[in-house]
Structure formats: C-alpha cells, structure tokens
Amino acid sequence: MTAPTHPLPTGPTPGPPKPTPASVQAPHPADPASASVLPARHAADPAPASVPAPHPARSTPASVVPAPASRKGVPGPAEPARGAASSSLTAPAVRQCPAVDPARWPDVAAPPRASRLRTALAERIVRRALARLPLRARLAGAEGIGLGGPLMDIREPEAFFRRIGASGLIGFGESYMAGEWDAPDLVAVLTVLAGNAADLVPAPLQRLRRLWALRKPAAQLNTPEGSRENISHHYDLSNDLFALFLDGTLSYSSAVFRSLPATQDLLPAAQHRKIDLLLDAAGVGEGTRLLEIGTGWGELALRAAARGARVVSVTLSAEQRELARTRIREAGYEDRVEIRLCDYRQVTGAYDAVVSVEMIEAVGEEFWPVYFTALDRLLAPGGRVALQAITMPDDRLRASRSTYTWIHKYIFPGGLLPSTEAIERVTTEHTRLRTVRSSGYGAHYAETLRLWRERFTERSAEVDALGFDAVFRRMWTFYLAYSEAGFRSGYLDVQQLLLTRDQSPAQEAL
C-alpha cells in the first residue's frame, strides 16, 4: 500500500528543509494534500461465483524489531532552523511535551520558528476555510468555527497555526502527532477536509503554489538506490508491527468485499477475492509464467502457485522477502516460487502474465515511463498485465506532483499516486500496452483501512511492547485515518487495470 496525498488547509511555507538522513527517516503507501493521498471514489463489487479457499499455510512473523534507538521509521536528529533569527521571528514556545522524545521526534517536540507574518497569514487562511466547512472547530476549548458537524478540537491554537505557517501540511500532521489538536472522530474531520481539498486554499495562492509549497528532497528520488531506501523506510519497520493490524493473509492493499460495510472476520476472504480477480484478469493458471512486481508478504505468489503457475516475485524489502520465503517454504511451493531481492528495472526474461499490486505508487513520476516500458519488455506475446493502483484526480496530480507532504516525510518517501489519465498518457507515449478494462474499488479501500485502523487501535499495548512510542502510534493512526478519509471523500480511488499489447500494424512495426 502507498499512502495518499490530498490537500488540507495550508498556507505559504518556507523552502524545503534539509532532508532527514535516509537511514533514519520516518516511514512511506498516501497523502491527502498533494498527489499522494491513499483512498477511494466509488466502487463496483463484482462478487465471483466461487472464491478458492485460503491456503492453509500461515506463519507468524518472527520478531525483527531493532532496539528503539536505532529503529527505522523515526525522524533523524534535530536540525537548526532555516534562516537567521530576527525580531520578525516568533520564537517557539518553551514547550516540551513529556510524551515526545525530542531525539526521536525533533520536529514534533516543539513548534518551529515562524515569522509573525506567516503565522498570521496561515491563521487567516485556516479560519476562513474552517468557517465554510460542515464541521465544528473549537479553539482552546472556547471559540467555535464552522457550519456544524464533526468536532476538531484545536487545543493549542498558537502552536497549531505556527506549524502550518512554517510547513503547511507537514505542520498540520506534526501538530496532530504532538497532541496540539485532536478529534473524537478523526476520519470524519479528515473526510470533510479531503472532500473540500480543491477549495481550501484561496485561488490566488493556489496559482502561486510553486513559490510557497515545500519541494520533494532530491534524496527521495526513486533511482535504484533511492528506491531501496524508500521502500525499506516503510516496509522494513517490523514484520511484527504489520502483523498486528493486518489479517492472517498479511495483505497490505485494498480488499474487495462482497458487500459493505464489512467486519474483521470477512477481511481474509475479501483479500483473496482481490487477488483472484487480478489472477483471473491476467489469465493465470497451470503452467503460467508469472512475474509479480512487489512481493508483499507472499500471499499472491502462494495463490498463484496453488493454481499451478511458475512464479518469479521481486521485492526491495529484505524483511518482506525473508518472511515470504518462509511462508512459501512452509506451504510446500519452493519449487514453483522464486522470490528475488531485485529492482523491477533489473528483471529479465519473458512472462505470460505480469501482476503488480499497489506498486506503481512507489515508482515516482520520473520513472513511470521506465516502469511501463519494463512491463512491455517483459511480457511475452499474447501476455497480460494486471495492476492494482491507487489513483487521484488528474487536475490534483498536476497541481501537487512536486509538493513535499507529511506522507512523504513520515510514511512513504518518494511516493506519488498516478491518475488514470497519467497512466494512459505514459503507456500510449512509451509502450505498446493499452488499458482494456478497469474497475474501481475506492469504497472497499475505505472499509479495508477502517478495519486496519480499528485493529491497530485495539492492539496499542502490543504496539508499545514492540518499542514504538505514543507519538508513533498517533502518527500511524493519522496515516490510516488520513488515507481512509481520502477514499471516503471520493478524492482517491483504487483501480484494477488490465493491460494488453496493441497489436495494430503501426505498433507491430515499432
């Protein structure tokens, strides 16, 4: 899964901060304020007549959590404030929340420096936006703003507005992590914001976005080396952590339910339904040479092997590869499945089918042509490509494609959600591949995320026992709620796409 990016209230921000070292950056699959928000738009629910029974082999991930001081997925050491201090800067309040470790969370422990002008402008923009929304914002327990609806409790308005003035959406998320604002129904508040994302910032400031929006750090570019670090940042956090909130299939992507709403006990079958729809679309059966790009923890490879396919699956996550290989060995499919620690750009051979689930979100826009060219190159004549991809509206992609967001900093470095139009543009201009079928399941992703979020909350004591602190739990809760809101509002969608080669004479001549 790759996190979403949909716009929330934000004002002008200074230039990009010095990037956190890759070895200690916070995690990466969505961001509602720019091109990377996770969630959904609408959903059709084709319920297959028969769903193969889940494979009996399951393994409990071994503990792989490093000591808290060295664990990946937390910000690096504090850095000096940008620019010289002057009388126009408001010094951060001397506020050290006891629950925030400043060594682990330097940008959360205290509000940043911000000029009085930027802070005042951010406050004006946010107050103006909130006043027109169907929610109720309470500031410091007293003043109320909004048309009525879910409560957004801004406990420390001064710190909240200063963070937004200094770093926009990143500050909005960091303020939540610091406990400066909260909501009894976080998803409801974020859904209102995501549903009105295009109108939160005044049009003149939107047109000047390039001047005030933070830019993505060059270190997050998805080169072969950068991709390994970006993927490791999120997926190598801890197999145990993911096992706490995922179902027994360890599937970290949208499920497809027979009906909505759903319950926890229905999630494993819904994950298998998702996998089976993709395998069916790609024509995977006995003897199929299948390439999977993005292994996850091996569930799709297991189900394909059970059909008699010969599977090569590639991943950049060492933790995922280790556990996936264990699960495949225990299921007795070692002779049918090979899992490689390998970049998609390095794969060779010819395959009857290529399947990739929510992997394109981690590719990066600069490398979309390379990604789809690789799919075209690796597909045997008559072969099929089945993708599952989180998508966002094309106009929002164009507006926010280079913006650096909270999701990039803390969850998915280097990530960007495509639009369906962007996929069409890239495949038409660079490959012989054409989309011949698509189905949207946005509402299903919202439901999947709700179930993950509820399970994560229920098992908070076990998260603590793994060495993750209270700020991490607030961060992860915000990430899941942020993504769910993107899908519930319709800002995001998740699509299953079937691509085949264009066999026209003009294309054959290429």
Short mmCIF file of C-alpha atoms in Angstrom, two decimals:
data_model
loop_
_atom_site.label_atom_id
_atom_site.label_comp_id
_atom_site.label_asym_id
_atom_site.label_seq_id
_atom_site.Cartn_x
_atom_site.Cartn_y
_atom_site.Cartn_z
CA MET A 1 0.00 0.00 0.00
CA THR A 2 1.12 3.51 -0.67
CA ALA A 3 -0.20 6.43 1.21
CA PRO A 4 -2.35 9.15 -0.33
CA THR A 5 -1.92 12.87 -0.58
CA HIS A 6 -4.94 15.16 -0.60
CA PRO A 7 -4.80 18.87 0.22
CA LEU A 8 -5.74 20.17 3.64
CA PRO A 9 -5.64 23.75 4.90
CA THR A 10 -2.19 25.14 4.35
CA GLY A 11 -0.59 28.49 3.78
CA PRO A 12 2.68 29.61 2.29
CA THR A 13 5.67 27.70 3.58
CA PRO A 14 9.41 28.28 3.54
CA GLY A 15 11.85 26.44 1.32
CA PRO A 16 12.32 22.71 1.78
CA PRO A 17 14.05 21.65 4.99
CA LYS A 18 17.24 19.71 4.86
CA PRO A 19 16.10 16.09 4.25
CA THR A 20 16.33 13.65 7.09
CA PRO A 21 19.03 11.01 6.53
CA ALA A 22 17.54 8.03 4.69
CA SER A 23 18.76 5.59 7.29
CA VAL A 24 16.60 7.15 9.97
CA GLN A 25 13.70 8.63 8.04
CA ALA A 26 10.16 8.02 9.02
CA PRO A 27 8.01 5.58 7.06
CA HIS A 28 6.36 5.66 3.48
CA PRO A 29 1.53 3.81 0.81
CA ALA A 30 -0.51 8.18 0.93
CA ASP A 31 -1.07 11.87 1.40
CA PRO A 32 -4.24 13.84 1.09
CA ALA A 33 -2.72 17.16 0.32
CA SER A 34 -0.87 16.56 -2.79
CA ALA A 35 -0.57 13.87 -5.33
CA SER A 36 -0.20 11.13 -2.83
CA VAL A 37 -3.35 10.53 -0.85
CA LEU A 38 -4.49 6.97 -0.46
CA PRO A 39 -8.14 6.18 -0.51
CA ALA A 40 -11.30 5.95 -2.86
CA ARG A 41 -14.07 7.25 -5.07
CA HIS A 42 -16.73 4.74 -5.94
CA ALA A 43 -16.94 1.00 -6.04
CA ALA A 44 -18.47 -1.75 -8.02
CA ASP A 45 -18.37 -5.09 -6.26
CA PRO A 46 -18.27 -7.99 -8.65
CA ALA A 47 -18.57 -11.00 -6.42
CA PRO A 48 -17.09 -14.01 -8.13
CA ALA A 49 -19.26 -17.08 -8.03
CA SER A 50 -16.57 -19.07 -6.34
CA VAL A 51 -13.59 -17.98 -4.34
CA PRO A 52 -10.82 -20.51 -3.78
CA ALA A 53 -10.35 -21.41 -0.16
CA PRO A 54 -7.49 -19.69 1.61
CA HIS A 55 -4.24 -21.59 1.62
CA PRO A 56 -3.80 -23.28 4.99
CA ALA A 57 -0.14 -22.39 5.40
CA ARG A 58 0.41 -19.28 7.52
CA SER A 59 3.33 -18.33 9.64
CA THR A 60 3.68 -15.84 12.45
CA PRO A 61 6.41 -13.36 11.65
CA ALA A 62 9.48 -13.61 13.79
CA SER A 63 10.37 -10.55 15.80
CA VAL A 64 12.61 -8.29 13.83
CA VAL A 65 12.32 -5.06 15.79
CA PRO A 66 15.65 -3.33 16.37
CA ALA A 67 16.33 -1.50 19.59
CA PRO A 68 14.18 1.64 19.74
CA ALA A 69 17.19 3.95 19.48
CA SER A 70 18.16 2.54 16.09
CA ARG A 71 14.78 1.54 14.68
CA LYS A 72 13.96 2.86 11.22
CA GLY A 73 10.84 4.89 10.69
CA VAL A 74 11.57 7.73 13.11
CA PRO A 75 12.90 11.16 12.26
CA GLY A 76 16.58 11.85 12.46
CA PRO A 77 18.46 14.31 14.65
CA ALA A 78 17.20 17.83 15.09
CA GLU A 79 18.41 20.36 12.61
CA PRO A 80 18.97 24.12 13.00
CA ALA A 81 16.09 26.35 11.96
CA ARG A 82 16.36 27.72 8.43
CA GLY A 83 17.36 31.34 8.09
CA ALA A 84 18.75 33.80 10.58
CA ALA A 85 16.73 34.68 13.65
CA SER A 86 15.42 38.23 13.73
CA SER A 87 12.85 40.34 15.51
CA SER A 88 10.31 39.27 12.91
CA LEU A 89 10.51 35.65 14.03
CA THR A 90 8.31 34.26 16.74
CA ALA A 91 10.47 32.06 18.94
CA PRO A 92 8.98 28.64 19.62
CA ALA A 93 7.26 28.39 22.96
CA VAL A 94 9.30 26.57 25.56
CA ARG A 95 7.07 23.58 25.42
CA GLN A 96 8.37 20.05 25.68
CA CYS A 97 5.53 17.58 25.79
CA PRO A 98 6.67 14.81 28.14
CA ALA A 99 5.33 12.20 25.73
CA VAL A 100 7.54 13.43 22.88
CA ASP A 101 11.16 12.30 22.74
CA PRO A 102 13.00 15.22 21.09
CA ALA A 103 15.84 12.96 19.98
CA ARG A 104 13.44 10.69 18.12
CA TRP A 105 10.92 13.30 17.01
CA PRO A 106 12.82 16.61 16.76
CA ASP A 107 10.23 18.32 14.54
CA VAL A 108 7.32 17.26 16.75
CA ALA A 109 8.75 18.01 20.20
CA ALA A 110 8.38 21.79 19.83
CA PRO A 111 6.74 24.12 17.30
CA PRO A 112 9.15 25.52 14.70
CA ARG A 113 10.27 29.09 14.25
CA ALA A 114 7.95 31.03 12.00
CA SER A 115 7.61 34.72 11.19
CA ARG A 116 4.65 36.52 12.68
CA LEU A 117 3.50 37.33 9.16
CA ARG A 118 3.48 33.69 8.03
CA THR A 119 1.75 32.56 11.20
CA ALA A 120 -0.89 35.29 10.91
CA LEU A 121 -1.46 34.50 7.23
CA ALA A 122 -1.79 30.76 7.98
CA GLU A 123 -4.29 31.52 10.76
CA ARG A 124 -6.35 33.72 8.47
CA ILE A 125 -6.43 31.11 5.69
CA VAL A 126 -7.30 28.26 8.05
CA ARG A 127 -10.00 30.19 9.89
CA ARG A 128 -11.53 31.24 6.57
CA ALA A 129 -11.52 27.65 5.31
CA LEU A 130 -12.94 26.15 8.51
CA ALA A 131 -15.73 28.72 8.68
CA ARG A 132 -17.14 27.44 5.38
CA LEU A 133 -16.94 23.73 6.15
CA PRO A 134 -19.52 21.32 7.64
CA LEU A 135 -17.55 20.74 10.82
CA ARG A 136 -17.06 22.44 14.18
CA ALA A 137 -13.59 23.64 15.13
CA ARG A 138 -13.08 24.51 18.79
CA LEU A 139 -10.05 26.62 19.67
CA ALA A 140 -8.58 26.34 23.18
CA GLY A 141 -11.85 24.94 24.47
CA ALA A 142 -13.87 28.05 23.69
CA GLU A 143 -14.34 29.64 20.28
CA GLY A 144 -16.20 27.62 17.65
CA ILE A 145 -15.75 27.90 13.88
CA GLY A 146 -17.61 26.11 11.12
CA LEU A 147 -21.09 25.22 9.91
CA GLY A 148 -21.53 22.34 12.36
CA GLY A 149 -20.54 18.69 12.13
CA PRO A 150 -17.69 16.57 13.46
CA LEU A 151 -15.60 18.27 16.14
CA MET A 152 -12.00 19.35 15.52
CA ASP A 153 -10.55 20.25 18.91
CA ILE A 154 -7.57 22.62 18.46
CA ARG A 155 -6.14 22.57 21.97
CA GLU A 156 -3.12 24.78 21.29
CA PRO A 157 -4.08 27.25 18.54
CA GLU A 158 -0.84 29.24 18.70
CA ALA A 159 1.34 26.18 18.10
CA PHE A 160 -1.13 24.79 15.51
CA PHE A 161 -1.10 27.95 13.36
CA ARG A 162 2.66 28.40 13.73
CA ARG A 163 3.31 24.88 12.44
CA ILE A 164 1.03 25.41 9.44
CA GLY A 165 2.64 28.77 8.74
CA ALA A 166 6.10 27.19 8.84
CA SER A 167 5.50 23.99 6.91
CA GLY A 168 1.92 23.74 5.67
CA LEU A 169 0.54 20.22 5.53
CA ILE A 170 3.59 18.77 7.21
CA GLY A 171 2.92 21.09 10.14
CA PHE A 172 -0.75 20.08 10.16
CA GLY A 173 0.23 16.44 10.64
CA GLU A 174 3.03 17.17 13.10
CA SER A 175 0.61 19.22 15.19
CA TYR A 176 -1.62 16.15 15.46
CA MET A 177 1.36 13.98 16.39
CA ALA A 178 2.23 16.49 19.14
CA GLY A 179 -1.32 16.36 20.54
CA GLU A 180 -1.99 20.02 19.77
CA TRP A 181 -5.23 19.10 18.07
CA ASP A 182 -7.45 16.04 18.10
CA ALA A 183 -10.90 14.85 17.09
CA PRO A 184 -13.36 12.37 18.62
CA ASP A 185 -13.99 11.15 15.07
CA LEU A 186 -10.72 11.79 13.25
CA VAL A 187 -11.82 10.17 9.98
CA ALA A 188 -14.96 12.33 9.83
CA VAL A 189 -12.96 15.55 10.21
CA LEU A 190 -10.36 14.50 7.65
CA THR A 191 -13.10 13.37 5.24
CA VAL A 192 -14.63 16.86 5.32
CA LEU A 193 -11.22 18.40 4.64
CA ALA A 194 -10.40 15.93 1.85
CA GLY A 195 -13.78 16.43 0.21
CA ASN A 196 -13.15 20.16 0.01
CA ALA A 197 -9.43 19.93 -0.75
CA ALA A 198 -9.53 21.88 -4.02
CA ASP A 199 -11.14 24.94 -2.37
CA LEU A 200 -9.37 25.19 0.99
CA VAL A 201 -6.58 27.45 -0.21
CA PRO A 202 -7.64 30.69 -1.98
CA ALA A 203 -7.24 30.59 -5.76
CA PRO A 204 -4.53 33.28 -5.91
CA LEU A 205 -2.35 31.29 -3.51
CA GLN A 206 -3.07 28.10 -5.43
CA ARG A 207 -1.67 29.77 -8.55
CA LEU A 208 1.46 30.71 -6.60
CA ARG A 209 1.89 27.19 -5.23
CA ARG A 210 5.36 26.80 -6.71
CA LEU A 211 6.56 29.75 -4.66
CA TRP A 212 5.40 28.55 -1.24
CA ALA A 213 4.94 24.78 -1.34
CA LEU A 214 7.77 22.63 0.00
CA ARG A 215 9.58 20.64 -2.68
CA LYS A 216 10.43 16.98 -2.52
CA PRO A 217 14.02 16.30 -1.37
CA ALA A 218 16.33 15.03 -4.08
CA ALA A 219 17.30 12.20 -1.73
CA GLN A 220 13.81 10.68 -2.19
CA LEU A 221 14.17 10.27 -5.97
CA ASN A 222 13.37 6.68 -6.92
CA THR A 223 16.64 5.73 -8.56
CA PRO A 224 17.55 2.06 -7.99
CA GLU A 225 19.47 3.09 -4.87
CA GLY A 226 16.86 5.58 -3.71
CA SER A 227 14.03 3.09 -4.21
CA ARG A 228 15.70 0.58 -1.91
CA GLU A 229 15.98 3.16 0.86
CA ASN A 230 12.45 4.50 0.33
CA ILE A 231 10.92 1.02 0.42
CA SER A 232 12.99 -0.05 3.42
CA HIS A 233 11.91 3.08 5.28
CA HIS A 234 8.31 1.83 5.37
CA TYR A 235 8.20 -1.90 4.79
CA ASP A 236 11.20 -2.84 6.93
CA LEU A 237 9.80 -1.15 10.04
CA SER A 238 8.91 -4.53 11.57
CA ASN A 239 7.07 -7.58 10.30
CA ASP A 240 5.57 -7.87 13.79
CA LEU A 241 4.08 -4.38 13.54
CA PHE A 242 2.25 -5.12 10.29
CA ALA A 243 1.08 -8.50 11.61
CA LEU A 244 -0.67 -6.71 14.49
CA PHE A 245 -3.17 -4.87 12.29
CA LEU A 246 -3.30 -6.87 9.03
CA ASP A 247 -5.35 -10.06 8.74
CA GLY A 248 -3.84 -13.54 8.52
CA THR A 249 -3.11 -13.20 4.81
CA LEU A 250 -0.72 -10.32 5.58
CA SER A 251 -2.15 -8.46 2.59
CA TYR A 252 -1.32 -4.73 2.72
CA SER A 253 -3.56 -3.46 -0.07
CA SER A 254 -7.25 -2.95 -0.66
CA ALA A 255 -9.54 -5.92 -0.26
CA VAL A 256 -12.66 -6.46 -2.38
CA PHE A 257 -15.74 -7.29 -0.28
CA ARG A 258 -18.98 -8.90 -1.41
CA SER A 259 -20.93 -6.14 0.37
CA LEU A 260 -20.31 -3.12 2.57
CA PRO A 261 -19.92 -2.44 5.45
CA ALA A 262 -17.73 -5.38 6.44
CA THR A 263 -16.38 -6.98 9.59
CA GLN A 264 -12.93 -8.21 10.61
CA ASP A 265 -13.80 -11.86 10.02
CA LEU A 266 -14.61 -11.12 6.34
CA LEU A 267 -11.27 -9.47 5.59
CA PRO A 268 -9.20 -12.60 4.71
CA ALA A 269 -11.78 -13.79 2.16
CA ALA A 270 -12.03 -10.27 0.72
CA GLN A 271 -8.25 -10.15 0.31
CA HIS A 272 -8.35 -13.47 -1.55
CA ARG A 273 -11.17 -12.14 -3.72
CA LYS A 274 -8.96 -9.19 -4.68
CA ILE A 275 -6.06 -11.49 -5.55
CA ASP A 276 -8.27 -13.87 -7.52
CA LEU A 277 -9.75 -11.03 -9.58
CA LEU A 278 -6.22 -9.99 -10.58
CA LEU A 279 -5.05 -13.54 -11.33
CA ASP A 280 -8.19 -14.19 -13.36
CA ALA A 281 -7.72 -10.98 -15.33
CA ALA A 282 -4.11 -11.95 -16.10
CA GLY A 283 -5.18 -15.47 -17.14
CA VAL A 284 -3.00 -17.19 -14.52
CA GLY A 285 -3.37 -20.95 -14.42
CA GLU A 286 -1.46 -24.22 -14.78
CA GLY A 287 1.97 -23.58 -16.26
CA THR A 288 1.65 -19.78 -16.49
CA ARG A 289 4.98 -17.95 -16.24
CA LEU A 290 4.03 -15.20 -13.81
CA LEU A 291 6.08 -12.17 -12.79
CA GLU A 292 4.93 -10.36 -9.65
CA ILE A 293 6.41 -6.90 -9.07
CA GLY A 294 6.14 -6.15 -5.36
CA THR A 295 6.02 -9.35 -3.27
CA GLY A 296 4.44 -8.07 -0.08
CA TRP A 297 4.45 -10.98 2.33
CA GLY A 298 3.80 -13.55 -0.38
CA GLU A 299 0.04 -14.15 -0.43
CA LEU A 300 -0.45 -13.53 -4.15
CA ALA A 301 2.51 -15.77 -5.02
CA LEU A 302 1.03 -18.51 -2.83
CA ARG A 303 -2.34 -18.34 -4.55
CA ALA A 304 -0.78 -18.28 -8.00
CA ALA A 305 1.37 -21.30 -7.15
CA ALA A 306 -1.74 -23.12 -5.94
CA ARG A 307 -3.13 -22.64 -9.48
CA GLY A 308 -0.04 -24.30 -10.93
CA ALA A 309 1.77 -21.15 -12.04
CA ARG A 310 5.56 -20.71 -12.02
CA VAL A 311 6.16 -17.50 -10.14
CA VAL A 312 9.04 -15.04 -10.03
CA SER A 313 8.34 -12.33 -7.47
CA VAL A 314 10.60 -9.31 -6.89
CA THR A 315 10.81 -7.02 -3.87
CA LEU A 316 13.15 -4.42 -2.42
CA SER A 317 12.22 -5.19 1.19
CA ALA A 318 14.59 -7.62 2.91
CA GLU A 319 12.13 -8.14 5.78
CA GLN A 320 9.25 -8.98 3.45
CA ARG A 321 11.40 -11.32 1.38
CA GLU A 322 12.54 -13.26 4.45
CA LEU A 323 9.02 -13.83 5.75
CA ALA A 324 7.52 -14.50 2.30
CA ARG A 325 10.14 -17.18 1.62
CA THR A 326 9.34 -18.79 4.97
CA ARG A 327 5.62 -18.87 4.17
CA ILE A 328 6.24 -20.33 0.71
CA ARG A 329 8.56 -23.00 2.09
CA GLU A 330 6.02 -23.97 4.75
CA ALA A 331 3.29 -24.18 2.09
CA GLY A 332 5.41 -26.55 0.02
CA TYR A 333 5.75 -24.28 -3.02
CA GLU A 334 9.52 -23.72 -3.10
CA ASP A 335 9.72 -25.49 -6.45
CA ARG A 336 7.16 -23.10 -8.01
CA VAL A 337 8.01 -19.71 -6.47
CA GLU A 338 11.24 -17.74 -6.56
CA ILE A 339 11.44 -14.51 -4.58
CA ARG A 340 14.23 -12.16 -5.58
CA LEU A 341 15.58 -9.10 -3.77
CA CYS A 342 15.63 -7.16 -7.01
CA ASP A 343 14.56 -3.88 -8.61
CA TYR A 344 11.95 -4.18 -11.37
CA ARG A 345 14.42 -2.50 -13.72
CA GLN A 346 16.81 -5.43 -13.34
CA VAL A 347 14.36 -8.21 -14.22
CA THR A 348 14.97 -10.15 -17.44
CA GLY A 349 13.05 -12.88 -19.27
CA ALA A 350 9.60 -13.27 -20.80
CA TYR A 351 6.41 -13.86 -18.84
CA ASP A 352 2.88 -14.85 -19.81
CA ALA A 353 1.46 -12.60 -17.10
CA VAL A 354 2.68 -9.69 -15.00
CA VAL A 355 0.81 -8.71 -11.85
CA SER A 356 1.63 -5.78 -9.60
CA VAL A 357 -0.45 -4.69 -6.62
CA GLU A 358 -0.18 -1.07 -5.43
CA MET A 359 3.44 -0.83 -6.53
CA ILE A 360 3.21 1.97 -9.08
CA GLU A 361 2.58 4.46 -6.26
CA ALA A 362 6.19 3.93 -5.12
CA VAL A 363 7.74 4.28 -8.59
CA GLY A 364 7.80 8.07 -8.83
CA GLU A 365 6.56 10.12 -11.78
CA GLU A 366 10.02 10.46 -13.30
CA PHE A 367 10.22 6.69 -13.61
CA TRP A 368 6.68 5.86 -14.78
CA PRO A 369 7.91 5.55 -18.40
CA VAL A 370 10.70 3.23 -17.23
CA TYR A 371 8.23 1.13 -15.22
CA PHE A 372 5.73 0.64 -18.04
CA THR A 373 8.49 0.10 -20.59
CA ALA A 374 9.79 -2.69 -18.34
CA LEU A 375 6.32 -4.28 -18.24
CA ASP A 376 6.11 -4.12 -22.03
CA ARG A 377 9.61 -5.57 -22.44
CA LEU A 378 8.97 -8.46 -20.02
CA LEU A 379 5.58 -9.51 -21.42
CA ALA A 380 5.57 -12.48 -23.77
CA PRO A 381 3.47 -12.31 -26.96
CA GLY A 382 -0.20 -12.60 -26.08
CA GLY A 383 0.52 -11.89 -22.41
CA ARG A 384 -1.47 -9.76 -19.98
CA VAL A 385 -0.66 -7.21 -17.28
CA ALA A 386 -2.97 -6.85 -14.26
CA LEU A 387 -2.36 -3.90 -11.96
CA GLN A 388 -3.99 -2.62 -8.81
CA ALA A 389 -3.27 1.09 -8.39
CA ILE A 390 -4.36 3.88 -6.09
CA THR A 391 -5.33 6.88 -8.21
CA MET A 392 -6.14 10.53 -7.70
CA PRO A 393 -7.81 13.15 -9.91
CA ASP A 394 -5.62 14.29 -12.79
CA ASP A 395 -6.03 18.01 -12.01
CA ARG A 396 -4.82 17.47 -8.43
CA LEU A 397 -1.91 15.37 -9.69
CA ARG A 398 -0.83 18.18 -12.00
CA ALA A 399 -1.18 20.78 -9.24
CA SER A 400 0.66 18.90 -6.49
CA ARG A 401 3.03 16.49 -8.24
CA SER A 402 6.18 18.11 -6.83
CA THR A 403 4.88 19.07 -3.37
CA TYR A 404 6.58 17.61 -0.31
CA THR A 405 3.96 16.45 2.19
CA TRP A 406 3.58 14.89 5.61
CA ILE A 407 3.16 11.48 3.98
CA HIS A 408 6.49 11.84 2.19
CA LYS A 409 8.29 12.87 5.37
CA TYR A 410 6.83 10.29 7.73
CA ILE A 411 5.19 7.44 5.82
CA PHE A 412 6.11 6.93 2.14
CA PRO A 413 9.21 8.80 0.97
CA GLY A 414 9.28 9.18 -2.80
CA GLY A 415 5.66 8.15 -3.31
CA LEU A 416 3.23 9.65 -5.83
CA LEU A 417 -0.22 8.48 -6.80
CA PRO A 418 -0.96 8.48 -10.53
CA SER A 419 -4.22 9.40 -12.21
CA THR A 420 -5.82 7.05 -14.69
CA GLU A 421 -5.20 9.73 -17.33
CA ALA A 422 -1.50 9.81 -16.45
CA ILE A 423 -1.29 6.04 -16.89
CA GLU A 424 -2.94 6.35 -20.30
CA ARG A 425 -0.56 9.13 -21.33
CA VAL A 426 2.56 7.20 -20.31
CA THR A 427 1.55 3.87 -21.81
CA THR A 428 0.46 5.49 -25.09
CA GLU A 429 3.62 7.56 -25.46
CA HIS A 430 6.20 4.98 -24.33
CA THR A 431 4.81 1.46 -24.78
CA ARG A 432 2.58 -0.83 -26.83
CA LEU A 433 0.46 -1.50 -23.72
CA ARG A 434 -3.16 -0.34 -23.65
CA THR A 435 -5.73 -0.45 -20.85
CA VAL A 436 -8.60 -2.65 -21.97
CA ARG A 437 -10.52 -2.90 -18.69
CA SER A 438 -10.70 -1.11 -15.35
CA SER A 439 -12.77 -1.44 -12.19
CA GLY A 440 -12.86 0.94 -9.22
CA TYR A 441 -13.00 -0.19 -5.59
CA GLY A 442 -12.49 3.04 -3.62
CA ALA A 443 -15.23 2.33 -1.09
CA HIS A 444 -13.64 -1.06 -0.47
CA TYR A 445 -10.32 0.57 0.34
CA ALA A 446 -12.01 2.90 2.82
CA GLU A 447 -13.50 -0.15 4.53
CA THR A 448 -10.19 -2.03 4.48
CA LEU A 449 -8.46 0.94 6.09
CA ARG A 450 -11.17 1.22 8.75
CA LEU A 451 -10.63 -2.39 9.75
CA TRP A 452 -6.85 -1.92 9.87
CA ARG A 453 -7.18 1.26 11.93
CA GLU A 454 -9.56 -0.31 14.43
CA ARG A 455 -7.32 -3.34 14.89
CA PHE A 456 -4.24 -1.12 15.28
CA THR A 457 -6.05 0.87 18.00
CA GLU A 458 -7.24 -2.25 19.78
CA ARG A 459 -3.70 -3.64 19.90
CA SER A 460 -1.95 -0.45 21.03
CA ALA A 461 -0.42 -2.18 24.06
CA GLU A 462 1.23 -4.71 21.75
CA VAL A 463 2.50 -1.88 19.54
CA ASP A 464 4.08 -0.34 22.63
CA ALA A 465 5.65 -3.67 23.53
CA LEU A 466 7.44 -3.71 20.17
CA GLY A 467 9.24 -0.50 21.12
CA PHE A 468 7.08 2.03 19.25
CA ASP A 469 6.14 5.05 21.37
CA ALA A 470 2.95 7.09 21.75
CA VAL A 471 3.99 9.59 19.06
CA PHE A 472 4.49 6.74 16.59
CA ARG A 473 1.01 5.45 17.43
CA ARG A 474 -0.52 8.89 16.79
CA MET A 475 1.46 9.11 13.55
CA TRP A 476 0.27 5.71 12.34
CA THR A 477 -3.33 6.38 13.37
CA PHE A 478 -3.24 9.68 11.49
CA TYR A 479 -1.81 7.95 8.42
CA LEU A 480 -4.54 5.29 8.35
CA ALA A 481 -7.32 7.82 9.07
CA TYR A 482 -5.90 10.28 6.51
CA SER A 483 -5.91 7.57 3.86
CA GLU A 484 -9.39 6.33 4.76
CA ALA A 485 -10.70 9.89 4.52
CA GLY A 486 -9.27 10.25 1.02
CA PHE A 487 -11.29 7.26 -0.16
CA ARG A 488 -14.46 8.11 1.74
CA SER A 489 -14.50 11.62 0.32
CA GLY A 490 -14.02 10.32 -3.25
CA TYR A 491 -10.72 12.16 -3.58
CA LEU A 492 -8.94 8.84 -4.06
CA ASP A 493 -9.84 5.63 -5.85
CA VAL A 494 -8.22 2.24 -6.25
CA GLN A 495 -8.38 0.64 -9.69
CA GLN A 496 -7.78 -2.83 -11.05
CA LEU A 497 -6.46 -2.37 -14.59
CA LEU A 498 -5.97 -4.96 -17.32
CA LEU A 499 -3.43 -4.04 -19.99
CA THR A 500 -2.56 -5.92 -23.17
CA ARG A 501 -0.37 -5.14 -26.14
CA ASP A 502 -1.71 -3.12 -29.03
CA GLN A 503 -1.39 -5.49 -31.98
CA SER A 504 -2.11 -2.89 -34.68
CA PRO A 505 0.26 -2.91 -37.69
CA ALA A 506 1.64 0.51 -36.73
CA GLN A 507 2.58 -0.73 -33.28
CA GLU A 508 3.95 -4.02 -34.54
CA ALA A 509 6.38 -2.02 -36.71
CA LEU A 510 7.89 -0.35 -33.65
#
